Structure formats: structure tokens, C-alpha cells
Amino acid sequence: LSMAYNNIGRIYTEQGKNSLALDYFNKSLKIKAKSGSDLSIANTLLNIGRTYEQMRNFPLAEKYYRDVI
């Protein structure tokens, strides 16, 4: 389910529907946080960062990018 949410978020990002994308990324992240898969969590954090970058919210984008590291 977390992968499906992440993919839906990516589609919304590509469509420029960033608020919806963030909703789905956060749903995905919540599920992934329980599973403890670091790589999967990092992927979703990266997608959130990219979405904030697309929204030109660079401070939040940077925060999420740094969380990936």
C-alpha cells in the first residue's frame, strides 16, 4: 500500500497537483516508518523534497533532502 501511495504522489507531482502529491507521500511515509525500511523511507523523503522544490519552497525541499542523507 505504501508503494501505491508513493506512486500516486509521483503522478500528482507530474500533474502539478502538489498538495495532493504531498498528502499521498505522507501517507506512504507513515506506513514506511512502521516497517523500518530505510531505503524505502529515503525514496519517499526524496519525492517530498522534489515536490517542495517544484513548489519553489527551497527551505523545505532542503530539509527533506538532508533527511535523506
PDB file of C-alpha atoms in Angstrom:
ATOM      1  CA  LEU A   1       0.000   0.000   0.000  1.00  0.00           C
ATOM      2  CA  SER A   2       2.854   2.391   0.783  1.00  0.00           C
ATOM      3  CA  MET A   3       4.290   1.872  -2.707  1.00  0.00           C
ATOM      4  CA  ALA A   4       0.900   2.618  -4.271  1.00  0.00           C
ATOM      5  CA  TYR A   5       0.599   5.834  -2.259  1.00  0.00           C
ATOM      6  CA  ASN A   6       4.103   6.839  -3.295  1.00  0.00           C
ATOM      7  CA  ASN A   7       3.329   6.208  -6.965  1.00  0.00           C
ATOM      8  CA  ILE A   8       0.071   8.168  -6.776  1.00  0.00           C
ATOM      9  CA  GLY A   9       2.039  11.018  -5.210  1.00  0.00           C
ATOM     10  CA  ARG A  10       4.527  10.956  -8.082  1.00  0.00           C
ATOM     11  CA  ILE A  11       1.700  11.134 -10.626  1.00  0.00           C
ATOM     12  CA  TYR A  12       0.162  14.107  -8.837  1.00  0.00           C
ATOM     13  CA  THR A  13       3.569  15.816  -8.748  1.00  0.00           C
ATOM     14  CA  GLU A  14       3.934  15.349 -12.509  1.00  0.00           C
ATOM     15  CA  GLN A  15       0.470  16.865 -12.961  1.00  0.00           C
ATOM     16  CA  GLY A  16       1.409  19.862 -10.814  1.00  0.00           C
ATOM     17  CA  LYS A  17      -1.074  18.877  -8.093  1.00  0.00           C
ATOM     18  CA  ASN A  18       1.493  19.275  -5.378  1.00  0.00           C
ATOM     19  CA  SER A  19      -0.807  19.410  -2.342  1.00  0.00           C
ATOM     20  CA  LEU A  20      -2.361  16.094  -3.321  1.00  0.00           C
ATOM     21  CA  ALA A  21       1.075  14.669  -4.012  1.00  0.00           C
ATOM     22  CA  LEU A  22       2.277  15.633  -0.542  1.00  0.00           C
ATOM     23  CA  ASP A  23      -0.814  14.062   1.023  1.00  0.00           C
ATOM     24  CA  TYR A  24      -0.041  10.754  -0.657  1.00  0.00           C
ATOM     25  CA  PHE A  25       3.685  10.920   0.060  1.00  0.00           C
ATOM     26  CA  ASN A  26       2.932  11.491   3.732  1.00  0.00           C
ATOM     27  CA  LYS A  27       0.513   8.541   3.793  1.00  0.00           C
ATOM     28  CA  SER A  28       3.257   6.424   2.259  1.00  0.00           C
ATOM     29  CA  LEU A  29       5.844   7.717   4.724  1.00  0.00           C
ATOM     30  CA  LYS A  30       3.636   6.937   7.712  1.00  0.00           C
ATOM     31  CA  ILE A  31       3.318   3.297   6.609  1.00  0.00           C
ATOM     32  CA  LYS A  32       7.005   3.003   5.743  1.00  0.00           C
ATOM     33  CA  ALA A  33       8.049   4.432   9.119  1.00  0.00           C
ATOM     34  CA  LYS A  34       6.394   1.451  10.798  1.00  0.00           C
ATOM     35  CA  SER A  35       8.185  -1.069   8.574  1.00  0.00           C
ATOM     36  CA  GLY A  36      11.619   0.439   9.124  1.00  0.00           C
ATOM     37  CA  SER A  37      12.842   0.101   5.519  1.00  0.00           C
ATOM     38  CA  ASP A  38      15.471   2.857   5.300  1.00  0.00           C
ATOM     39  CA  LEU A  39      15.816   2.784   1.517  1.00  0.00           C
ATOM     40  CA  SER A  40      12.073   2.977   1.005  1.00  0.00           C
ATOM     41  CA  ILE A  41      11.756   5.834   3.504  1.00  0.00           C
ATOM     42  CA  ALA A  42      14.600   7.691   1.788  1.00  0.00           C
ATOM     43  CA  ASN A  43      12.853   7.341  -1.576  1.00  0.00           C
ATOM     44  CA  THR A  44       9.670   8.940  -0.247  1.00  0.00           C
ATOM     45  CA  LEU A  45      11.595  11.713   1.520  1.00  0.00           C
ATOM     46  CA  LEU A  46      13.343  12.433  -1.779  1.00  0.00           C
ATOM     47  CA  ASN A  47       9.984  12.645  -3.548  1.00  0.00           C
ATOM     48  CA  ILE A  48       8.708  15.062  -0.903  1.00  0.00           C
ATOM     49  CA  GLY A  49      11.828  17.179  -1.355  1.00  0.00           C
ATOM     50  CA  ARG A  50      11.371  17.244  -5.122  1.00  0.00           C
ATOM     51  CA  THR A  51       7.750  18.298  -4.714  1.00  0.00           C
ATOM     52  CA  TYR A  52       8.692  21.170  -2.420  1.00  0.00           C
ATOM     53  CA  GLU A  53      11.414  22.161  -4.877  1.00  0.00           C
ATOM     54  CA  GLN A  54       8.841  22.213  -7.682  1.00  0.00           C
ATOM     55  CA  MET A  55       6.695  24.442  -5.438  1.00  0.00           C
ATOM     56  CA  ARG A  56       9.774  26.685  -5.097  1.00  0.00           C
ATOM     57  CA  ASN A  57       9.777  26.141  -1.343  1.00  0.00           C
ATOM     58  CA  PHE A  58      13.515  25.648  -1.192  1.00  0.00           C
ATOM     59  CA  PRO A  59      13.934  25.634   2.601  1.00  0.00           C
ATOM     60  CA  LEU A  60      11.515  22.710   2.980  1.00  0.00           C
ATOM     61  CA  ALA A  61      12.992  20.968  -0.043  1.00  0.00           C
ATOM     62  CA  GLU A  62      16.429  21.219   1.526  1.00  0.00           C
ATOM     63  CA  LYS A  63      15.111  19.868   4.836  1.00  0.00           C
ATOM     64  CA  TYR A  64      13.759  16.738   3.166  1.00  0.00           C
ATOM     65  CA  TYR A  65      16.866  16.305   1.037  1.00  0.00           C
ATOM     66  CA  ARG A  66      19.005  16.474   4.177  1.00  0.00           C
ATOM     67  CA  ASP A  67      16.776  13.917   5.893  1.00  0.00           C
ATOM     68  CA  VAL A  68      17.633  11.501   3.090  1.00  0.00           C
ATOM     69  CA  ILE A  69      21.354  11.725   3.870  1.00  0.00           C
TER      70      ILE A  69
END
